[in-house]
């Protein structure tokens, strides 16, 4: 984070467009250095620190993809049945492989090594056995049902590139190649706080004007889904001196300090000034709804490095949206992950909507199958940024581009499922 510097977005200037923020992250934030080796069983959601080069061909040998009969294609009649004598049998795992002579077939099972001379395998369902011979129909292509050595991946080529986030599929490939240890980047360490005089730990008794802390649960879970190590530092009061000390302390042993609440323009919103006192502010306010008053800054961290600071708004829906669209890209960049672009599902809006130009807007919707095979998006009736059931009772978000001002029922819009936003 060392290169992040102040700019005009930090104060009461224009709102920072989401694209500008993404550019700032990719240009000025670099991945953390540390790596470690983990077992494949511990590898899920970790980020590869180096390429894995296939140490062997996969598959390691030519083998049959089906249970059936291995033959030479040259022995088959171009039309009508072919009858071949069954000259042997080969099972998966069998080392001694019978040879295939001219005019012969070998009984073979899925995964068994192909006999020398055989180039094609008939599925047993397509054949008939009679008196030690097999009757084969015409028309099968040369090479059918044969798996070639190295066809999945040849030895020496990159199987899993550096930067890839390890999921079940990639871990499966590592195991199939016989790999047991994976060199991954260290996890990103994130400290979280809630702020607000009214915020109370769930389980305690609420008095008059207090609310239970929802945001730390939201942040912890989204951070863990993003592969981070979370330090939960509790709730801070709306007190500038306490905030400043707590932010400075947290920054000393983590990569990112994340807060919610206290970044807007109310009289008790001290987070922004606390960041300026403890470090420096990079920008404040993003052109996004919900979630506009996001603050990003830097705080002096461990070993002369800087920790990144992100102050999210207080309302839980705003926390959710800004985590997905602001915090997560920063974490991905720090983690060294190569991210895929977001996949937008084209759906048909079932509602009319108006918005201001110059900001990206996210609408909580439920999907239902539409008339022509696609999906229709229905807006949740409550759009308040504090309405948590608007997140639990919907399927995802419609993203409305910065320059759009109006959506009419029947328009095509881009849908982002909740799952696609956090994994
Ligand atoms: P603020 O940005 O601090 O003005 O907070 C905006 C709204 O979010 C207020 O209604 C707060 O009570 C609410 N809020 C702030 N922090 C939390 C939290 N951790 N959990 C639930 N609601 C919160
Ligand atoms: Mg507050």
Short mmCIF file of C-alpha atoms and ligand atoms in Angstrom, two decimals:
data_model
loop_
_atom_site.label_atom_id
_atom_site.label_comp_id
_atom_site.label_asym_id
_atom_site.label_seq_id
_atom_site.Cartn_x
_atom_site.Cartn_y
_atom_site.Cartn_z
CA UNK A 1 0.00 0.00 0.00
CA UNK A 2 3.03 2.26 0.31
CA UNK A 3 2.34 4.13 -2.92
CA UNK A 4 -1.18 5.23 -2.09
CA UNK A 5 -1.10 9.00 -1.80
CA UNK A 6 -3.65 11.72 -1.22
CA UNK A 7 -5.54 13.12 -4.15
CA UNK A 8 -8.47 15.36 -4.89
CA UNK A 9 -11.01 12.66 -4.04
CA UNK A 10 -10.01 12.79 -0.41
CA UNK A 11 -11.97 15.85 0.57
CA UNK A 12 -15.12 17.53 -0.55
CA UNK A 13 -14.25 17.16 -4.22
CA UNK A 14 -16.03 14.88 -6.68
CA UNK A 15 -17.15 11.37 -5.79
CA UNK A 16 -14.65 8.76 -6.91
CA UNK A 17 -16.09 6.67 -9.75
CA UNK A 18 -15.86 2.92 -9.18
CA UNK A 19 -13.62 2.55 -12.23
CA UNK A 20 -11.17 5.13 -10.91
CA UNK A 21 -11.06 3.29 -7.61
CA UNK A 22 -10.38 -0.02 -9.37
CA UNK A 23 -7.57 1.63 -11.35
CA UNK A 24 -6.09 3.15 -8.20
CA UNK A 25 -6.02 -0.28 -6.56
CA UNK A 26 -4.41 -2.02 -9.51
CA UNK A 27 -1.83 0.73 -10.04
CA UNK A 28 -0.87 1.54 -6.48
CA UNK A 29 -1.40 -1.62 -4.43
CA UNK A 30 0.94 -4.56 -4.70
CA UNK A 31 0.54 -8.13 -3.43
CA UNK A 32 2.01 -9.14 -0.07
CA UNK A 33 5.38 -10.93 -0.16
CA UNK A 34 5.06 -13.84 2.24
CA UNK A 35 4.48 -17.41 1.07
CA UNK A 36 4.03 -20.78 2.76
CA UNK A 37 3.60 -24.39 1.72
CA UNK A 38 0.33 -26.05 2.61
CA UNK A 39 -1.02 -29.58 2.14
CA UNK A 40 -3.60 -30.04 -0.62
CA UNK A 41 -6.18 -30.77 2.11
CA UNK A 42 -5.56 -27.26 3.50
CA UNK A 43 -5.39 -25.50 0.16
CA UNK A 44 -8.95 -24.37 -0.51
CA UNK A 45 -9.35 -20.61 -1.14
CA UNK A 46 -5.58 -20.03 -0.98
CA UNK A 47 -3.76 -18.20 -3.77
CA UNK A 48 -0.96 -19.95 -5.69
CA UNK A 49 2.37 -18.17 -5.21
CA UNK A 50 4.12 -19.96 -8.11
CA UNK A 51 3.12 -21.96 -11.17
CA UNK A 52 2.60 -25.69 -10.73
CA UNK A 53 4.21 -27.45 -13.68
CA UNK A 54 2.83 -30.91 -14.42
CA UNK A 55 5.53 -33.39 -13.25
CA UNK A 56 3.95 -36.23 -15.25
CA UNK A 57 1.66 -36.70 -18.23
CA UNK A 58 -2.01 -36.85 -17.29
CA UNK A 59 -3.21 -39.49 -17.99
CA UNK A 60 0.11 -41.27 -17.44
CA UNK A 61 -0.64 -43.90 -20.15
CA UNK A 62 -3.11 -44.53 -23.00
CA UNK A 63 -6.20 -46.18 -21.51
CA UNK A 64 -9.80 -47.10 -22.18
CA UNK A 65 -12.61 -44.66 -21.42
CA UNK A 66 -15.24 -47.42 -21.30
CA UNK A 67 -15.90 -51.07 -20.51
CA UNK A 68 -15.81 -52.94 -23.82
CA UNK A 69 -13.48 -54.34 -26.49
CA UNK A 70 -10.17 -52.89 -27.72
CA UNK A 71 -9.53 -53.41 -31.44
CA UNK A 72 -7.47 -52.20 -34.37
CA UNK A 73 -9.60 -49.93 -36.47
CA UNK A 74 -7.98 -51.35 -39.63
CA UNK A 75 -9.62 -54.74 -38.89
CA UNK A 76 -13.17 -53.35 -39.06
CA UNK A 77 -15.37 -53.82 -42.10
CA UNK A 78 -16.57 -50.46 -43.55
CA UNK A 79 -20.15 -51.73 -43.57
CA UNK A 80 -21.91 -54.63 -41.90
CA UNK A 81 -20.74 -56.42 -38.74
CA UNK A 82 -17.17 -57.48 -37.99
CA UNK A 83 -16.49 -60.61 -35.95
CA UNK A 84 -13.21 -60.69 -33.99
CA UNK A 85 -11.81 -63.44 -31.77
CA UNK A 86 -11.40 -62.41 -28.12
CA UNK A 87 -7.70 -62.90 -27.42
CA UNK A 88 -7.40 -61.72 -23.82
CA UNK A 89 -8.65 -59.46 -21.09
CA UNK A 90 -7.27 -56.39 -19.32
CA UNK A 91 -8.52 -54.80 -16.09
CA UNK A 92 -7.79 -51.37 -14.56
CA UNK A 93 -4.51 -51.56 -12.64
CA UNK A 94 -3.31 -54.69 -14.50
CA UNK A 95 0.37 -54.44 -15.39
CA UNK A 96 0.83 -57.31 -17.84
CA UNK A 97 -1.06 -56.25 -20.95
CA UNK A 98 -1.97 -58.88 -23.58
CA UNK A 99 -0.86 -58.05 -27.11
CA UNK A 100 -3.44 -57.54 -29.79
CA UNK A 101 -2.87 -59.50 -32.95
CA UNK A 102 -4.48 -58.90 -36.36
CA UNK A 103 -8.15 -59.94 -36.44
CA UNK A 104 -8.42 -60.00 -32.65
CA UNK A 105 -10.20 -58.06 -29.90
CA UNK A 106 -9.23 -57.68 -26.23
CA UNK A 107 -11.86 -57.46 -23.51
CA UNK A 108 -11.04 -54.19 -21.68
CA UNK A 109 -12.40 -52.21 -18.72
CA UNK A 110 -12.47 -48.47 -17.95
CA UNK A 111 -9.07 -47.14 -16.97
CA UNK A 112 -7.19 -50.24 -18.15
CA UNK A 113 -4.03 -49.66 -20.18
CA UNK A 114 -4.55 -49.98 -23.94
CA UNK A 115 -2.92 -53.10 -25.41
CA UNK A 116 -0.14 -52.45 -27.94
CA UNK A 117 -1.66 -52.33 -31.40
CA UNK A 118 -5.17 -51.32 -30.24
CA UNK A 119 -6.38 -47.87 -31.25
CA UNK A 120 -10.17 -48.00 -30.75
CA UNK A 121 -12.56 -49.31 -28.07
CA UNK A 122 -16.16 -50.46 -28.57
CA UNK A 123 -18.57 -49.92 -25.69
CA UNK A 124 -19.82 -53.27 -24.48
CA UNK A 125 -23.44 -52.07 -24.87
CA UNK A 126 -22.89 -51.82 -28.65
CA UNK A 127 -21.56 -55.37 -29.04
CA UNK A 128 -22.54 -59.03 -28.71
CA UNK A 129 -20.32 -61.91 -27.53
CA UNK A 130 -20.71 -65.39 -29.09
CA UNK A 131 -18.49 -68.47 -28.84
CA UNK A 132 -15.35 -66.60 -27.78
CA UNK A 133 -15.79 -63.91 -30.43
CA UNK A 134 -17.29 -60.43 -30.37
CA UNK A 135 -19.64 -59.02 -33.00
CA UNK A 136 -19.03 -55.34 -33.70
CA UNK A 137 -21.23 -52.92 -35.68
CA UNK A 138 -19.79 -50.70 -38.43
CA UNK A 139 -19.32 -46.96 -38.16
CA UNK A 140 -17.14 -46.38 -35.10
CA UNK A 141 -14.39 -43.77 -35.63
CA UNK A 142 -10.72 -44.56 -35.21
CA UNK A 143 -9.58 -43.58 -31.71
CA UNK A 144 -13.07 -43.76 -30.20
CA UNK A 145 -13.18 -44.32 -26.43
CA UNK A 146 -9.40 -44.21 -26.13
CA UNK A 147 -7.79 -41.74 -23.70
CA UNK A 148 -4.37 -40.65 -24.87
CA UNK A 149 -1.37 -40.25 -22.61
CA UNK A 150 -1.03 -36.54 -21.71
CA UNK A 151 -4.33 -35.50 -23.35
CA UNK A 152 -5.53 -33.87 -20.12
CA UNK A 153 -2.21 -32.14 -19.52
CA UNK A 154 1.27 -33.06 -20.78
CA UNK A 155 4.27 -33.17 -18.42
CA UNK A 156 6.16 -29.88 -18.36
CA UNK A 157 3.23 -27.56 -19.00
CA UNK A 158 1.67 -25.18 -16.49
CA UNK A 159 -1.16 -26.98 -14.72
CA UNK A 160 -2.05 -24.30 -12.14
CA UNK A 161 -0.69 -20.79 -12.70
CA UNK A 162 0.51 -18.42 -9.97
CA UNK A 163 -2.35 -16.20 -8.85
CA UNK A 164 -5.06 -18.81 -9.20
CA UNK A 165 -7.43 -19.16 -6.25
CA UNK A 166 -7.53 -22.82 -5.30
CA UNK A 167 -10.96 -24.39 -5.48
CA UNK A 168 -12.04 -28.03 -5.43
CA UNK A 169 -11.38 -28.36 -9.17
CA UNK A 170 -7.80 -27.08 -9.03
CA UNK A 171 -7.00 -29.12 -5.90
CA UNK A 172 -8.30 -32.18 -7.75
CA UNK A 173 -5.89 -31.50 -10.60
CA UNK A 174 -3.00 -31.17 -8.12
CA UNK A 175 -3.87 -34.54 -6.58
CA UNK A 176 -4.23 -36.23 -9.97
CA UNK A 177 -0.69 -35.03 -10.74
CA UNK A 178 0.55 -36.56 -7.48
CA UNK A 179 1.28 -33.20 -5.86
CA UNK A 180 0.94 -32.97 -2.08
CA UNK A 181 2.34 -29.55 -1.13
CA UNK A 182 1.27 -26.20 -2.60
CA UNK A 183 3.25 -22.97 -2.41
CA UNK A 184 0.69 -20.29 -1.62
CA UNK A 185 0.73 -16.64 -0.60
CA UNK A 186 0.22 -15.92 3.05
CA UNK A 187 -3.28 -14.96 4.07
CA UNK A 188 -4.20 -11.27 4.24
CA UNK A 189 -4.63 -10.15 7.84
CA UNK A 190 -7.61 -7.91 8.41
CA UNK A 191 -8.66 -6.17 11.64
CA UNK A 192 -12.33 -5.23 11.96
CA UNK A 193 -14.15 -2.73 14.20
CA UNK A 194 -17.67 -1.50 14.49
CA UNK A 195 -18.12 2.10 15.55
CA UNK A 196 -21.04 3.84 17.22
CA UNK A 197 -22.26 4.78 20.68
CA UNK A 198 -25.49 2.90 19.98
CA UNK A 199 -23.88 -0.40 18.95
CA UNK A 200 -24.18 -3.29 21.41
CA UNK A 201 -22.81 -6.83 21.34
CA UNK A 202 -25.57 -9.41 20.58
CA UNK A 203 -26.39 -11.30 23.77
CA UNK A 204 -26.25 -8.20 25.96
CA UNK A 205 -29.39 -6.39 27.03
CA UNK A 206 -30.56 -3.59 24.77
CA UNK A 207 -31.69 -0.35 26.31
CA UNK A 208 -33.72 2.41 24.66
CA UNK A 209 -31.91 3.56 21.54
CA UNK A 210 -29.32 0.84 21.09
CA UNK A 211 -28.93 -1.68 18.24
CA UNK A 212 -27.18 -5.02 18.13
CA UNK A 213 -23.96 -5.14 16.14
CA UNK A 214 -24.73 -6.80 12.82
CA UNK A 215 -21.80 -5.55 10.77
CA UNK A 216 -18.97 -7.44 12.44
CA UNK A 217 -20.76 -10.71 11.68
CA UNK A 218 -21.23 -9.61 8.08
CA UNK A 219 -17.60 -8.55 7.69
CA UNK A 220 -16.11 -11.56 9.45
CA UNK A 221 -18.01 -13.96 7.23
CA UNK A 222 -17.32 -12.14 3.99
CA UNK A 223 -13.63 -11.86 4.91
CA UNK A 224 -13.39 -15.54 5.71
CA UNK A 225 -15.10 -16.39 2.42
CA UNK A 226 -12.42 -14.28 0.78
CA UNK A 227 -9.67 -16.31 2.47
CA UNK A 228 -8.56 -13.66 5.00
CA UNK A 229 -7.37 -14.01 8.57
CA UNK A 230 -9.69 -11.88 10.73
CA UNK A 231 -8.89 -10.11 13.99
CA UNK A 232 -12.10 -8.89 15.59
CA UNK A 233 -11.44 -5.80 17.69
CA UNK A 234 -15.00 -5.20 18.85
CA UNK A 235 -17.01 -2.00 19.02
CA UNK A 236 -15.52 1.50 19.37
CA UNK A 237 -17.35 4.47 20.78
CA UNK A 238 -17.82 7.65 18.74
CA UNK A 239 -14.80 9.31 20.31
CA UNK A 240 -12.07 10.76 18.09
CA UNK A 241 -9.24 10.08 20.53
CA UNK A 242 -10.24 6.45 21.10
CA UNK A 243 -10.69 5.91 17.35
CA UNK A 244 -7.29 7.34 16.51
CA UNK A 245 -5.47 5.15 19.04
CA UNK A 246 -7.42 2.02 18.08
CA UNK A 247 -6.78 2.48 14.35
CA UNK A 248 -3.07 3.12 14.90
CA UNK A 249 -2.75 0.04 17.13
CA UNK A 250 -4.67 -2.24 14.77
CA UNK A 251 -2.55 -1.20 11.80
CA UNK A 252 0.61 -2.44 13.49
CA UNK A 253 -0.20 -6.12 13.05
CA UNK A 254 -2.38 -6.35 10.01
CA UNK A 255 -2.53 -5.55 6.30
CA UNK A 256 -5.96 -3.95 6.30
CA UNK A 257 -8.03 -2.16 8.93
CA UNK A 258 -11.74 -2.24 8.22
CA UNK A 259 -14.39 -0.28 10.12
CA UNK A 260 -18.10 0.30 9.71
CA UNK A 261 -20.06 3.39 10.71
CA UNK A 262 -18.97 6.92 11.50
CA UNK A 263 -17.71 7.92 8.02
CA UNK A 264 -20.60 10.08 6.94
CA UNK A 265 -21.15 13.76 7.70
CA UNK A 266 -22.99 13.53 11.03
CA UNK A 267 -21.73 15.25 14.18
CA UNK A 268 -20.56 11.90 15.63
CA UNK A 269 -18.77 10.75 12.45
CA UNK A 270 -15.14 10.86 13.56
CA UNK A 271 -13.61 7.99 11.59
CA UNK A 272 -12.36 10.14 8.74
CA UNK A 273 -10.61 12.62 11.03
CA UNK A 274 -9.16 9.73 13.07
CA UNK A 275 -7.60 8.31 9.89
CA UNK A 276 -6.13 11.70 9.05
CA UNK A 277 -4.72 11.94 12.56
CA UNK A 278 -3.26 8.42 12.60
CA UNK A 279 -2.21 8.23 8.93
CA UNK A 280 -3.60 9.79 5.80
CA UNK A 281 -6.77 9.70 3.78
CA UNK A 282 -6.59 8.64 0.11
CA UNK A 283 -10.18 9.22 -0.86
CA UNK A 284 -13.56 9.68 0.70
CA UNK A 285 -16.90 9.04 -0.96
CA UNK A 286 -17.41 6.76 -3.93
CA UNK A 287 -19.98 7.19 -6.68
CA UNK A 288 -21.97 4.17 -5.55
CA UNK A 289 -25.40 3.55 -4.02
CA UNK A 290 -25.89 2.21 -1.46
CA UNK A 291 -22.63 3.01 0.30
CA UNK A 292 -21.41 6.40 -0.85
CA UNK A 293 -19.40 7.58 2.19
CA UNK A 294 -16.60 5.00 1.91
CA UNK A 295 -13.22 6.27 3.11
CA UNK A 296 -9.89 4.77 2.09
CA UNK A 297 -6.57 5.66 3.63
CA UNK A 298 -3.21 4.43 4.81
CA UNK A 299 -2.00 3.88 8.36
CA UNK A 300 1.57 3.27 9.51
CA UNK A 301 1.88 -0.51 9.77
CA UNK A 302 4.41 -3.15 10.76
CA UNK A 303 8.08 -3.03 9.62
CA UNK A 304 7.81 0.39 7.99
CA UNK A 305 5.03 -0.79 5.65
CA UNK A 306 1.64 0.83 5.45
CA UNK A 307 -1.62 -0.85 6.30
CA UNK A 308 -4.61 -0.03 4.13
CA UNK A 309 -7.60 1.50 5.83
CA UNK A 310 -11.17 1.24 4.58
CA UNK A 311 -14.01 2.85 6.48
CA UNK A 312 -17.39 1.50 5.36
CA UNK A 313 -20.74 3.13 6.06
CA UNK A 314 -22.84 1.91 9.00
CA UNK A 315 -25.96 0.54 7.36
CA UNK A 316 -25.60 -3.22 6.83
CA UNK A 317 -26.79 -3.25 3.21
CA UNK A 318 -24.28 -0.51 2.39
CA UNK A 319 -21.61 -2.58 4.16
CA UNK A 320 -22.50 -5.61 2.06
CA UNK A 321 -22.42 -3.77 -1.26
CA UNK A 322 -19.25 -1.80 -0.56
CA UNK A 323 -17.48 -4.88 0.75
CA UNK A 324 -18.25 -6.68 -2.50
CA UNK A 325 -17.35 -3.80 -4.83
CA UNK A 326 -14.60 -1.95 -2.93
CA UNK A 327 -13.04 -4.07 -0.17
CA UNK A 328 -12.92 -7.32 -2.07
CA UNK A 329 -11.01 -5.94 -5.07
CA UNK A 330 -8.43 -4.49 -2.67
CA UNK A 331 -8.10 -7.82 -0.83
CA UNK A 332 -7.78 -9.73 -4.11
CA UNK A 333 -5.02 -7.41 -5.23
CA UNK A 334 -3.15 -7.73 -1.90
CA UNK A 335 -3.53 -11.51 -1.99
CA UNK A 336 -1.89 -11.78 -5.40
CA UNK A 337 -4.98 -13.44 -6.87
CA UNK A 338 -5.76 -13.22 -10.57
CA UNK A 339 -9.43 -12.38 -10.55
CA UNK A 340 -11.99 -13.22 -13.17
CA UNK A 341 -14.27 -10.42 -14.32
CA UNK A 342 -17.67 -10.43 -12.66
CA UNK A 343 -20.17 -12.46 -14.67
CA UNK A 344 -23.41 -10.61 -15.20
CA UNK A 345 -26.47 -12.68 -15.99
CA UNK A 346 -28.68 -10.79 -18.45
CA UNK A 347 -32.20 -10.67 -16.99
CA UNK A 348 -35.37 -8.72 -17.70
CA UNK A 349 -36.39 -6.03 -15.22
CA UNK A 350 -39.92 -6.46 -13.87
CA UNK A 351 -39.86 -2.93 -12.42
CA UNK A 352 -39.52 0.73 -13.34
CA UNK A 353 -36.70 2.59 -11.64
CA UNK A 354 -35.14 6.05 -11.65
CA UNK A 355 -31.64 6.95 -10.55
CA UNK A 356 -29.20 9.83 -10.64
CA UNK A 357 -26.58 9.88 -13.35
CA UNK A 358 -22.94 9.69 -12.24
CA UNK A 359 -23.14 6.82 -9.80
CA UNK A 360 -23.27 3.03 -9.91
CA UNK A 361 -26.39 1.71 -8.30
CA UNK A 362 -27.21 -1.73 -6.92
CA UNK A 363 -30.80 -2.93 -6.56
CA UNK A 364 -31.69 -5.99 -4.48
CA UNK A 365 -33.83 -8.37 -6.53
CA UNK A 366 -35.36 -11.84 -6.61
CA UNK A 367 -35.31 -13.83 -9.84
CA UNK A 368 -38.21 -15.77 -11.31
CA UNK A 369 -38.27 -17.72 -14.57
CA UNK A 370 -39.52 -15.38 -17.30
CA UNK A 371 -41.76 -15.93 -20.32
CA UNK A 372 -39.07 -16.61 -22.93
CA UNK A 373 -36.74 -18.95 -21.08
CA UNK A 374 -34.75 -16.23 -19.28
CA UNK A 375 -35.25 -14.71 -15.86
CA UNK A 376 -37.22 -11.74 -14.60
CA UNK A 377 -35.89 -9.60 -11.75
CA UNK A 378 -38.27 -8.36 -9.06
CA UNK A 379 -37.14 -5.52 -6.84
CA UNK A 380 -37.40 -5.98 -3.09
CA UNK A 381 -40.16 -3.67 -1.83
CA UNK A 382 -37.92 -2.00 0.77
CA UNK A 383 -34.85 -0.18 -0.45
CA UNK A 384 -33.56 1.21 2.85
CA UNK A 385 -29.85 0.55 3.36
CA UNK A 386 -30.62 -0.64 6.88
CA UNK A 387 -33.15 -3.32 5.85
CA UNK A 388 -31.28 -6.59 6.36
CA UNK A 389 -34.19 -8.79 5.20
CA UNK A 390 -33.80 -7.13 1.79
CA UNK A 391 -30.57 -9.16 1.59
CA UNK A 392 -31.90 -12.39 3.06
CA UNK A 393 -35.08 -12.49 0.95
CA UNK A 394 -33.47 -11.80 -2.44
CA UNK A 395 -31.09 -13.57 -4.83
CA UNK A 396 -28.66 -10.85 -5.80
CA UNK A 397 -28.09 -7.36 -7.16
CA UNK A 398 -28.90 -5.62 -10.39
CA UNK A 399 -26.04 -3.31 -11.33
CA UNK A 400 -27.10 -0.09 -13.03
CA UNK A 401 -24.27 1.70 -14.88
CA UNK A 402 -23.14 5.19 -13.83
CA UNK A 403 -24.73 7.01 -16.77
CA UNK A 404 -28.14 5.27 -16.70
CA UNK A 405 -30.98 7.37 -15.24
CA UNK A 406 -34.01 5.19 -15.84
CA UNK A 407 -35.05 1.56 -16.11
CA UNK A 408 -38.41 0.54 -17.53
CA UNK A 409 -40.04 -2.83 -16.95
CA UNK A 410 -39.00 -5.07 -19.86
CA UNK A 411 -35.47 -3.61 -20.13
CA UNK A 412 -32.53 -5.97 -20.00
CA UNK A 413 -30.28 -5.48 -16.97
CA UNK A 414 -27.20 -7.21 -15.51
CA UNK A 415 -27.69 -9.45 -12.49
CA UNK A 416 -24.98 -10.44 -10.00
CA UNK A 417 -25.85 -13.37 -7.73
CA UNK A 418 -24.81 -13.04 -4.09
CA UNK A 419 -22.65 -16.13 -4.52
CA UNK A 420 -20.78 -14.55 -7.44
CA UNK A 421 -20.00 -11.46 -5.36
CA UNK A 422 -18.17 -13.18 -2.55
CA UNK A 423 -16.47 -16.24 -3.98
P1 LIG B 1 -23.44 5.80 10.77
O1 LIG B 1 -22.79 5.70 9.42
O2 LIG B 1 -22.50 5.59 11.88
O3 LIG B 1 -24.23 7.05 10.89
O4 LIG B 1 -24.48 4.61 10.84
C1 LIG B 1 -25.56 4.51 9.90
C2 LIG B 1 -26.63 3.58 10.42
O5 LIG B 1 -26.08 2.28 10.52
C3 LIG B 1 -27.12 3.90 11.80
O6 LIG B 1 -28.51 3.66 11.83
C4 LIG B 1 -26.40 2.93 12.70
O7 LIG B 1 -27.08 2.68 13.90
C5 LIG B 1 -26.29 1.74 11.81
N1 LIG B 1 -25.15 0.92 12.20
C6 LIG B 1 -23.90 1.36 12.34
N2 LIG B 1 -23.08 0.37 12.72
C7 LIG B 1 -23.85 -0.74 12.81
C8 LIG B 1 -23.59 -2.08 13.17
N3 LIG B 1 -22.36 -2.47 13.49
N4 LIG B 1 -24.60 -2.97 13.15
C9 LIG B 1 -25.86 -2.57 12.82
N5 LIG B 1 -26.16 -1.31 12.47
C10 LIG B 1 -25.18 -0.39 12.47
MG1 LIG B 2 -22.47 6.05 13.82
#
